[in-house]
Short mmCIF file of C-alpha atoms and ligand atoms in Angstrom, two decimals:
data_model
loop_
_atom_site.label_atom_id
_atom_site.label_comp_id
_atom_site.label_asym_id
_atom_site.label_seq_id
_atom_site.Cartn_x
_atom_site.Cartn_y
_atom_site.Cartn_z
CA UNK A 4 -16.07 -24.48 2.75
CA UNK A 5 -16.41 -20.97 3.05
CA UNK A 6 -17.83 -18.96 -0.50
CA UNK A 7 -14.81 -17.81 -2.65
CA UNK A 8 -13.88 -14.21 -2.67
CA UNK A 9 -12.74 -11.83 -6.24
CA UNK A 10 -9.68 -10.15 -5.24
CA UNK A 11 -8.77 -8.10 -8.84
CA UNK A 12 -4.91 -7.44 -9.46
CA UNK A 13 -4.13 -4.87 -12.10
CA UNK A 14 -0.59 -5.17 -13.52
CA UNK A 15 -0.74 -9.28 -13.03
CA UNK A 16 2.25 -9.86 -15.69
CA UNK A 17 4.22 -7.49 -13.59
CA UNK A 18 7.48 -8.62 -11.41
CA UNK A 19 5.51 -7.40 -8.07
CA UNK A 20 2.38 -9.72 -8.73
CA UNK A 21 4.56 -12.99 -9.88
CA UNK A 22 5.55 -12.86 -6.63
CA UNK A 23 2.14 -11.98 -5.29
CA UNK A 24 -0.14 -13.86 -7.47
CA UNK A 25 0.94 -17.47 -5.47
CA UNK A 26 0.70 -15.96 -1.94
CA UNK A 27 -2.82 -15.28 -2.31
CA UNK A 28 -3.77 -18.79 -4.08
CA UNK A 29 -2.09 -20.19 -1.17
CA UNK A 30 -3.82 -18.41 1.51
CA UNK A 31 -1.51 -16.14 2.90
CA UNK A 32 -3.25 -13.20 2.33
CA UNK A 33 -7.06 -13.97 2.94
CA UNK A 34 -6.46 -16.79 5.35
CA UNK A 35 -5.93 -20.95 4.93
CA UNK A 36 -9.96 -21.52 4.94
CA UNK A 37 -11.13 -18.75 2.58
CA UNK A 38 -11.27 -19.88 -1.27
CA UNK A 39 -10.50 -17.40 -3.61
CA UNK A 40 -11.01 -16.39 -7.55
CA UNK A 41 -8.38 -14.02 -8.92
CA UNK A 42 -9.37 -11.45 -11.45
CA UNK A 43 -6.11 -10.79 -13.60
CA UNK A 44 -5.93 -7.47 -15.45
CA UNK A 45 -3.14 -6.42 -17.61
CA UNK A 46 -2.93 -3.79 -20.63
CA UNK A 47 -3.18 -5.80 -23.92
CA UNK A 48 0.39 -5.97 -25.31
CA UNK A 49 0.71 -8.00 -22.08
CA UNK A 50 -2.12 -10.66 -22.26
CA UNK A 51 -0.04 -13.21 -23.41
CA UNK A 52 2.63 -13.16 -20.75
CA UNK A 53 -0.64 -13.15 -18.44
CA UNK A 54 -1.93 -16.17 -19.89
CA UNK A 55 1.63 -17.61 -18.72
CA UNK A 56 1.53 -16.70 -15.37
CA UNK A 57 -2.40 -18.19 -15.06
CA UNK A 58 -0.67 -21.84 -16.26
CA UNK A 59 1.81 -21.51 -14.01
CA UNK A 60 -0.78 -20.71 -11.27
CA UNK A 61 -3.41 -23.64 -12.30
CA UNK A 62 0.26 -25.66 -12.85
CA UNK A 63 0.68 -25.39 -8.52
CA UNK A 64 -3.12 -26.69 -8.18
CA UNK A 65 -3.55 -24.73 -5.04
CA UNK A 66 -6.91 -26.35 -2.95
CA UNK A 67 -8.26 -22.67 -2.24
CA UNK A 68 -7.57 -21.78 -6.00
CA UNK A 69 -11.11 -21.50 -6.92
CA UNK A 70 -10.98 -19.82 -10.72
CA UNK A 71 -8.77 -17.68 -12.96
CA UNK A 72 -10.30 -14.82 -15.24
CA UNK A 73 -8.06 -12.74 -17.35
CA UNK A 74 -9.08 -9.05 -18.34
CA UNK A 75 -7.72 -6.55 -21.04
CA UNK A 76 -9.86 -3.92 -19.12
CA UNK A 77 -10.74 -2.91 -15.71
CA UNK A 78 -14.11 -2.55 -16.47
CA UNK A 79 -14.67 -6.28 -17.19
CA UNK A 80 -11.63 -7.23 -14.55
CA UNK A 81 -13.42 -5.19 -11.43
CA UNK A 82 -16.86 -6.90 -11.72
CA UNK A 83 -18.13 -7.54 -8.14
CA UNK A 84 -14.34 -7.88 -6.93
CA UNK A 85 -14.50 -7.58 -2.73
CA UNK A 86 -10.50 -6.87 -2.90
CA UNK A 87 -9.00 -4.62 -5.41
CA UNK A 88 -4.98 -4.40 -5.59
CA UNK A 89 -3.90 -1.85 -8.00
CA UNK A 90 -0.17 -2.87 -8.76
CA UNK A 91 -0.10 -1.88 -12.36
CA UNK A 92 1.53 1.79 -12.90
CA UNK A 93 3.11 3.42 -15.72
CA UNK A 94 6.39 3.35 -14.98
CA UNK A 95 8.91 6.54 -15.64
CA UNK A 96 10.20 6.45 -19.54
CA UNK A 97 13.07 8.27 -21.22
CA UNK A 98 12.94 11.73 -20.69
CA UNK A 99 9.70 11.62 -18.99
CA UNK A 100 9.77 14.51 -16.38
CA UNK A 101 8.15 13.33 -12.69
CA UNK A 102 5.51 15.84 -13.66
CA UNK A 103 4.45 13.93 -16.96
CA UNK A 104 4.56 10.58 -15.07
CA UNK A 105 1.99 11.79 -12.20
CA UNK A 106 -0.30 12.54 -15.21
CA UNK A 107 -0.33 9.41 -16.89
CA UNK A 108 -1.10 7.70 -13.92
CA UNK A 109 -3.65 10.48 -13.39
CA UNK A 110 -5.42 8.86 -16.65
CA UNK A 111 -4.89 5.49 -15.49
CA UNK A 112 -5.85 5.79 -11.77
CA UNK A 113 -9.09 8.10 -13.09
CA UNK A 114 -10.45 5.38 -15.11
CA UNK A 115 -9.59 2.85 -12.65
CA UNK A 116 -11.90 4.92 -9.96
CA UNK A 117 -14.24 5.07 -12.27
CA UNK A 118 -14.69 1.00 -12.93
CA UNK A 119 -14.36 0.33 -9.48
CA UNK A 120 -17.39 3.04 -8.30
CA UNK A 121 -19.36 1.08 -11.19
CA UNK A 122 -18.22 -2.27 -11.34
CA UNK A 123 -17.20 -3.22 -8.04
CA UNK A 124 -18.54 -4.91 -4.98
CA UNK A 125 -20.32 -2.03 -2.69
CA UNK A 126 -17.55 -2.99 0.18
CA UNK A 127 -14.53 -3.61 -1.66
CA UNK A 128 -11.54 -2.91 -0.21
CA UNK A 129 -8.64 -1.29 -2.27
CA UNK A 130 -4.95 -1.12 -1.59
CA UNK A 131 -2.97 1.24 -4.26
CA UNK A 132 0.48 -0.22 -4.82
CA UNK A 133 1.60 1.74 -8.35
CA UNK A 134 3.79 4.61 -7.93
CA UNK A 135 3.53 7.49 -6.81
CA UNK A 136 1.12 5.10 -4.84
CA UNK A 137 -0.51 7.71 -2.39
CA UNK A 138 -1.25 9.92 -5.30
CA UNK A 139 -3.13 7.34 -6.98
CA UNK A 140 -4.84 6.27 -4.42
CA UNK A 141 -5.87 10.23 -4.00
CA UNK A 142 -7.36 9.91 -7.49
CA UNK A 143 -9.05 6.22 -7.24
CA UNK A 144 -10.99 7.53 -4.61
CA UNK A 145 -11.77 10.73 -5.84
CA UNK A 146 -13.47 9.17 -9.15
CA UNK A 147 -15.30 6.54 -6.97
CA UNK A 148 -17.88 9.55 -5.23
CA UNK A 149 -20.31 6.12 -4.30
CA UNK A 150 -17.74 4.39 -2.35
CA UNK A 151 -16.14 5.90 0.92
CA UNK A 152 -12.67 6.89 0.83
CA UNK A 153 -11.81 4.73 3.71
CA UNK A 154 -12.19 1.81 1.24
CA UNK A 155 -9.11 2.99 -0.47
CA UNK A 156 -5.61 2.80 1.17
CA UNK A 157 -2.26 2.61 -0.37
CA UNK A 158 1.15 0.51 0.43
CA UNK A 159 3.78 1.97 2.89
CA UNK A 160 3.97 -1.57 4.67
CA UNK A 161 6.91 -1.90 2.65
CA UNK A 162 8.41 0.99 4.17
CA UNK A 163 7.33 -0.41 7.63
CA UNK A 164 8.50 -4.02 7.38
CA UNK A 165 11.80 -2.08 5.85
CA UNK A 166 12.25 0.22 8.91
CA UNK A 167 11.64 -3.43 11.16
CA UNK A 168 13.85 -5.29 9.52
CA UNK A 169 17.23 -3.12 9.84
CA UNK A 170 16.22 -2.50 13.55
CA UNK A 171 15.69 -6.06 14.00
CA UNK A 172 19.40 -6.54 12.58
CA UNK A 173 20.86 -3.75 14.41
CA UNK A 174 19.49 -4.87 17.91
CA UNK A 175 20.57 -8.40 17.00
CA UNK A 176 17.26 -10.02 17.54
CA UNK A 177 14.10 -11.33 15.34
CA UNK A 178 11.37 -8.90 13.32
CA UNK A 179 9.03 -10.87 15.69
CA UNK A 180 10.60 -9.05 18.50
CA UNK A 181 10.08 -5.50 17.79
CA UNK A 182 7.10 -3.41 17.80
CA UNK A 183 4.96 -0.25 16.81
CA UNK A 184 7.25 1.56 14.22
CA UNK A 185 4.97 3.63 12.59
CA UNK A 186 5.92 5.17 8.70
CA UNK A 187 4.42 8.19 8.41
CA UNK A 188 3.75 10.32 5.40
CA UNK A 189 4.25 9.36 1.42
CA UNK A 190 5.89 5.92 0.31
CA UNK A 191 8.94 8.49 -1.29
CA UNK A 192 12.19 9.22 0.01
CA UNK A 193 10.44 12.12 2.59
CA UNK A 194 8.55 9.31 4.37
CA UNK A 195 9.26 9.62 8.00
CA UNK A 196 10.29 6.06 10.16
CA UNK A 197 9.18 6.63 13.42
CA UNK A 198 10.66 4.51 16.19
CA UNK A 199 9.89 6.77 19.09
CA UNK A 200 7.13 4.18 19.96
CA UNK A 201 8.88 1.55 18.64
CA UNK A 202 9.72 -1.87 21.00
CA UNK A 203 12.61 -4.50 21.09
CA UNK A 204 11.31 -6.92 23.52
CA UNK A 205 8.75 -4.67 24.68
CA UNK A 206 11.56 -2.25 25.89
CA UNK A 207 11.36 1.45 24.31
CA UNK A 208 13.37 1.13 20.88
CA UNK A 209 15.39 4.52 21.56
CA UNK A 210 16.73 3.28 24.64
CA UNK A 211 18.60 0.30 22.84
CA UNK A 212 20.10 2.16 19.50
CA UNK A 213 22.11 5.59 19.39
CA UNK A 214 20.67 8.41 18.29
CA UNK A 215 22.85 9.28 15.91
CA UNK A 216 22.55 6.02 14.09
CA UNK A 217 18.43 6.10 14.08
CA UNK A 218 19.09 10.08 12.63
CA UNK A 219 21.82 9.96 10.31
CA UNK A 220 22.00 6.14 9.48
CA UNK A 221 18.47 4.42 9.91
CA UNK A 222 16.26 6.98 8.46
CA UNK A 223 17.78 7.41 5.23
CA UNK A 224 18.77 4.04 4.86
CA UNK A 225 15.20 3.58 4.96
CA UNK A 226 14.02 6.35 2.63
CA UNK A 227 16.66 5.21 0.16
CA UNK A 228 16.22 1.47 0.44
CA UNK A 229 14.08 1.62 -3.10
CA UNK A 230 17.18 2.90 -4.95
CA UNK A 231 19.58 0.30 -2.73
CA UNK A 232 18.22 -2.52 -3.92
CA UNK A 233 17.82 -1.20 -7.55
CA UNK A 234 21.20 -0.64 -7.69
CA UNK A 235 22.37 -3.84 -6.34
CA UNK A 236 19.56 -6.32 -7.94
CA UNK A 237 19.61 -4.32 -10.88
CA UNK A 238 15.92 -5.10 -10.50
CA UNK A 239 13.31 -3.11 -8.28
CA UNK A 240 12.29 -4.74 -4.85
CA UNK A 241 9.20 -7.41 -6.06
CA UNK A 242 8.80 -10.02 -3.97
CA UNK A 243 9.43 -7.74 -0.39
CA UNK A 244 6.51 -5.64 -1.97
CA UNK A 245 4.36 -8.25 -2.64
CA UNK A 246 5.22 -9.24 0.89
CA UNK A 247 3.84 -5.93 1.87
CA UNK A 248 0.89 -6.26 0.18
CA UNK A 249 -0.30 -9.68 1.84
CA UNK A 250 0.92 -7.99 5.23
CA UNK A 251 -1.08 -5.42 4.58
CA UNK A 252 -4.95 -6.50 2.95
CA UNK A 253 -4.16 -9.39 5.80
CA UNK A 254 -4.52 -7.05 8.80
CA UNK A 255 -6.73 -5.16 7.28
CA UNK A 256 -9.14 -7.59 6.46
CA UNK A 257 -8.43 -10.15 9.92
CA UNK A 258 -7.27 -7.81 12.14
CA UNK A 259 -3.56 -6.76 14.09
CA UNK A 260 -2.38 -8.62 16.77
CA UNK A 261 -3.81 -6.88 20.10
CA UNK A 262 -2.18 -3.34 20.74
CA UNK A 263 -0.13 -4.01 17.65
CA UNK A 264 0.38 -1.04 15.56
CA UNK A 265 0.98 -0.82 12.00
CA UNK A 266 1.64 1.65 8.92
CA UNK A 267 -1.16 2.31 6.59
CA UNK A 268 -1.62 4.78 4.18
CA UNK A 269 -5.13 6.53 4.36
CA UNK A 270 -6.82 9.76 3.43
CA UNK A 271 -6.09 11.78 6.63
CA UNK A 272 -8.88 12.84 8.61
CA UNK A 273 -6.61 15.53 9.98
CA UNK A 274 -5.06 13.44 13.05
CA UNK A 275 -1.64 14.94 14.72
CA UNK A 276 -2.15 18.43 12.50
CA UNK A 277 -1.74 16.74 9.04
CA UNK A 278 -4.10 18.67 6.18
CA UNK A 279 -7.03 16.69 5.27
CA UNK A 280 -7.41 14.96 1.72
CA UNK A 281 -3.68 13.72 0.98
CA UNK A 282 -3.34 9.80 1.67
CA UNK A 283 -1.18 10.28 4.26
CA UNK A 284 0.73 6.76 5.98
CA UNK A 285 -0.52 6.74 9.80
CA UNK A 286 -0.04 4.14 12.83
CA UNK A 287 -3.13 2.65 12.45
CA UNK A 288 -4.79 -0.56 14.63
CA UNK A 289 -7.08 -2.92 12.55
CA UNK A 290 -10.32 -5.25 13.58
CA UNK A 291 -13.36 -6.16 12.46
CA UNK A 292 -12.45 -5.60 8.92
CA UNK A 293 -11.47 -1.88 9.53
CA UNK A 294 -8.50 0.55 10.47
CA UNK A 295 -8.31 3.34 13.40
CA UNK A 296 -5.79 5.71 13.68
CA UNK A 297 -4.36 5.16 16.83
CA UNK A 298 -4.45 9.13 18.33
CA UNK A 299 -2.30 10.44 21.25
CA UNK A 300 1.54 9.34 19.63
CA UNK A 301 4.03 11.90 21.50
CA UNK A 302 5.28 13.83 18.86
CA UNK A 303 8.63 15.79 19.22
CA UNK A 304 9.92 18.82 17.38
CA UNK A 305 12.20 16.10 15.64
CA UNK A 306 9.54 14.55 14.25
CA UNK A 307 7.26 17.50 13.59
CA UNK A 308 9.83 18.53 11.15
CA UNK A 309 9.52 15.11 8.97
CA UNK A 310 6.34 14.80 9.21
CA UNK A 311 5.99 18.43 7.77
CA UNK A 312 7.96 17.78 4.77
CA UNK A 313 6.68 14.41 4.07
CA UNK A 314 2.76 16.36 4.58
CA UNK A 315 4.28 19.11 1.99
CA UNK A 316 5.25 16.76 -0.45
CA UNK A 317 2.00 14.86 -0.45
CA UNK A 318 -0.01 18.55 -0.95
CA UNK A 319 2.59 19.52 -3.46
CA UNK A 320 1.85 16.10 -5.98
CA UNK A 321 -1.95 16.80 -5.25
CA UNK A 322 -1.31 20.47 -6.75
CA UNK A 323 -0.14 18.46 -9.93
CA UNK A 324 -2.83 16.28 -10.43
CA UNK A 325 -5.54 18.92 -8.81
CA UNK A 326 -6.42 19.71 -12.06
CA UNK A 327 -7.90 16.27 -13.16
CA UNK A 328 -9.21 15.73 -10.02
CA UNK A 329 -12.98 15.48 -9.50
CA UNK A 330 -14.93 17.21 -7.12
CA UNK A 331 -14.33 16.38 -3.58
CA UNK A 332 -17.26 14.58 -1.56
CA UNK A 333 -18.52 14.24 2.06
CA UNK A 334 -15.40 12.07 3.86
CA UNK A 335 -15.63 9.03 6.15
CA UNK A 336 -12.40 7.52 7.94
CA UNK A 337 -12.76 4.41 9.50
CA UNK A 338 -13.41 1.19 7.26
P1 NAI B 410 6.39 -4.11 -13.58
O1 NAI B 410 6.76 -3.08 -14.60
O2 NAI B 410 7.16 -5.38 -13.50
O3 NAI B 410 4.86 -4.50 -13.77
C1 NAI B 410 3.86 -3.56 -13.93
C2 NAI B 410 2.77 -4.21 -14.78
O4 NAI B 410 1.67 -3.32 -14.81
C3 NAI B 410 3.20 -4.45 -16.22
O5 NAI B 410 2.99 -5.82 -16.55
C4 NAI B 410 2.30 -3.51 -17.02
O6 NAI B 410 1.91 -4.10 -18.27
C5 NAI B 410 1.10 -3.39 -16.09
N1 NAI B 410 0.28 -2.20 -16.29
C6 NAI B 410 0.69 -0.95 -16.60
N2 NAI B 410 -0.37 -0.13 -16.74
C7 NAI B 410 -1.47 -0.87 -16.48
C8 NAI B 410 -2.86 -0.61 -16.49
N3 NAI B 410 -3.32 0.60 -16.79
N4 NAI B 410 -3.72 -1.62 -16.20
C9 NAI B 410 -3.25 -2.84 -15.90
N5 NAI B 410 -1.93 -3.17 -15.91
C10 NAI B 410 -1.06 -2.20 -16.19
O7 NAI B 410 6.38 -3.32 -12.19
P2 NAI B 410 6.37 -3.92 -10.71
O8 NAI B 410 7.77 -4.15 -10.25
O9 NAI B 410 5.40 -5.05 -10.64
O10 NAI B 410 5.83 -2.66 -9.90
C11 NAI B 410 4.49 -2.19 -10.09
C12 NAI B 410 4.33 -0.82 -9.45
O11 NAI B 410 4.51 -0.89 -8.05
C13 NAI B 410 5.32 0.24 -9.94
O12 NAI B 410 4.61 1.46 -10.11
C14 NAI B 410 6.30 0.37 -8.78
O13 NAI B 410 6.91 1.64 -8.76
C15 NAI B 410 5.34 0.19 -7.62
N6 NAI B 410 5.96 -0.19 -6.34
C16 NAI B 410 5.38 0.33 -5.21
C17 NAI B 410 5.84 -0.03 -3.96
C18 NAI B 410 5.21 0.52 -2.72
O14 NAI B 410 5.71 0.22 -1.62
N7 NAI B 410 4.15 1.31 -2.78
C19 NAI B 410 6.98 -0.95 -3.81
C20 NAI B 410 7.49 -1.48 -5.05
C21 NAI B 410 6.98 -1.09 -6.28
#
């Protein structure tokens, strides 16, 4: 039996990790031969609902389950993890401008930096779920200056296995049939789905939908699909994110399939003209335990518009937050 791994979850009471928490302990995520332990951090008021969802998780007796540790702080909760998942995130309250709600995840996401530069394993790997996710991620990093910033991505698989699964219906076949979308930009309604390099069968994507449907049907539908299923659940989408997530820390950590691309977002090096040091969502390949942009994507003057406003969005929440941000350090894109 391989050694167990500490893979940290912030927010673990939360609707996105009850759906999440069980994946892992059954091996989706990590793989069917790698035992885990699962560091559970939530804020106080919610340690007792925690303590629920740990029974219910010993109550499934999973065989790669390997132990449970609940944490008021990150401090404690980060300890030597390998994986970090930050799902916890103040959500918006009454009255609370979008403004006020990037700065109280500033706080949060500062401190969180912090414990993880201190606390956690020298190669951990951290995916940034909490909205406005690629924000955060921006300040994780920036208050970790002894880890890389290629250890720190954030979650616009989401977006990705969105954008696959409406082309999937439209073209009447299987998600296991299409190929290479890529999301670019912020996990927002500016992100840009891409299916210019996009397969059904290994056929070009564009050559098997109209255009007007990708343009004025697909994309938004897309952007928008947040506030879709909020307004038909009532709920916000849970246990498709926590989908994402094990899509996700899975490729990254074991690899794509070969030539496979997926959506990741990363602090951009600068690739296809976008400004360095916003966590931008690329195509990316993965192996080896670390992502590549793939370079040399044909980009039209269609998508040079999205891309632009998606890239202007992403500098504009950075102005926000610039402020409270640390100094920058030396950068390093490939993990
Ligand atoms: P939720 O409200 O059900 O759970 C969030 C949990 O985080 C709560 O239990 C709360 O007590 C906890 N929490 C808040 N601040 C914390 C802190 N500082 N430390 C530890 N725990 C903390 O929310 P849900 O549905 O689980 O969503 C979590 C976040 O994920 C939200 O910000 C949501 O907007 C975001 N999200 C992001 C997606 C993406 O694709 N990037 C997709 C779906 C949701």
């Amino acid at each position: 039996m391989r050694r167990p791994v500490r893979i940290a979850v912030t927010g673990a009471a939360g609707a996105i990790s009850y759906n999440l928490l069980f994946k892992i302990a059954a091996g989706e995520m990590m793989g069917k031969d790698q035992p885990v332990i699962l560091q559970l951090i939530e804020i106080p008021d919610a340690m007792n609902a925690l303590r629920g969802v740990a029974m219910e998780l010993e109550d499934c007796a999973y065989p790669l389950l390997h132990t449970i540790t609940l944490h008021d702080n990150v401090e404690e909760g980060f300890s030597n993890c390998h994986y970090a998942l930050l799902v916890g995130a103040r959500p918006r309250g009454p009255g609370m401008e979008r403004r006020d709600l990037m700065e109280v995840n500033a706080e949060i996401f500062s401190r969180q930096g912090k414990a993880l530069n201190d606390f956690a394993n020298r190669d951990v790997k951290v995916l940034v779920t909490g909205n406005p996710a690629n924000t955060n991620a921006l300040i994780a990093s920036r208050n970790a200056p002894d880890l890389s910033p290629s250890q720190f991505t954030c979650l616009t698989r989401l977006d990705h296995n969105r954008a696959k699964g409406m082309l999937a219906s439209q073209c009447g076949v299987t998600a296991r049939d299409i190929k290479n979308i890529v999301i670019w930009g912020n996990h927002s309604p500016t992100q840009y789905p891409d299916l210019h390099h996009a397969t059904v069968f290994g056929q070009p994507a564009m050559g098997q939908i109209d255009t007007s449907w990708y343009r004025d049907e697909f994309i938004p539908r897309v952007q928008q699909r947040g506030s879709e299923i909020i307004n038909a659940r009532g709920l916000s989408s849970a246990a498709s994110a926590a989908q994402a997530i094990v899509d996700q820390m899975n490729n990254w950590c074991l690899g794509t399939e070969p030539g496979e691309i997926v959506s990741m977002g990363i602090l951009s090096d600068g690739s296809y003209g976008i400004q360095k040091g916003i966590f931008f969502s690329f195509p990316v390949r993965c192996n080896y335990g670390r992502y590549q942009i793939v370079q040399g994507l044909d980009v039209g003057e269609f998508s040079r518009q999205k891309l632009t406003a998606t890239e202007l969005e992403l500098l504009e929440e950075k102005g926000v937050v610039e402020s409270l941000l640390p100094e920058e350090t030396e950068e390093s894109h490939t993990n």
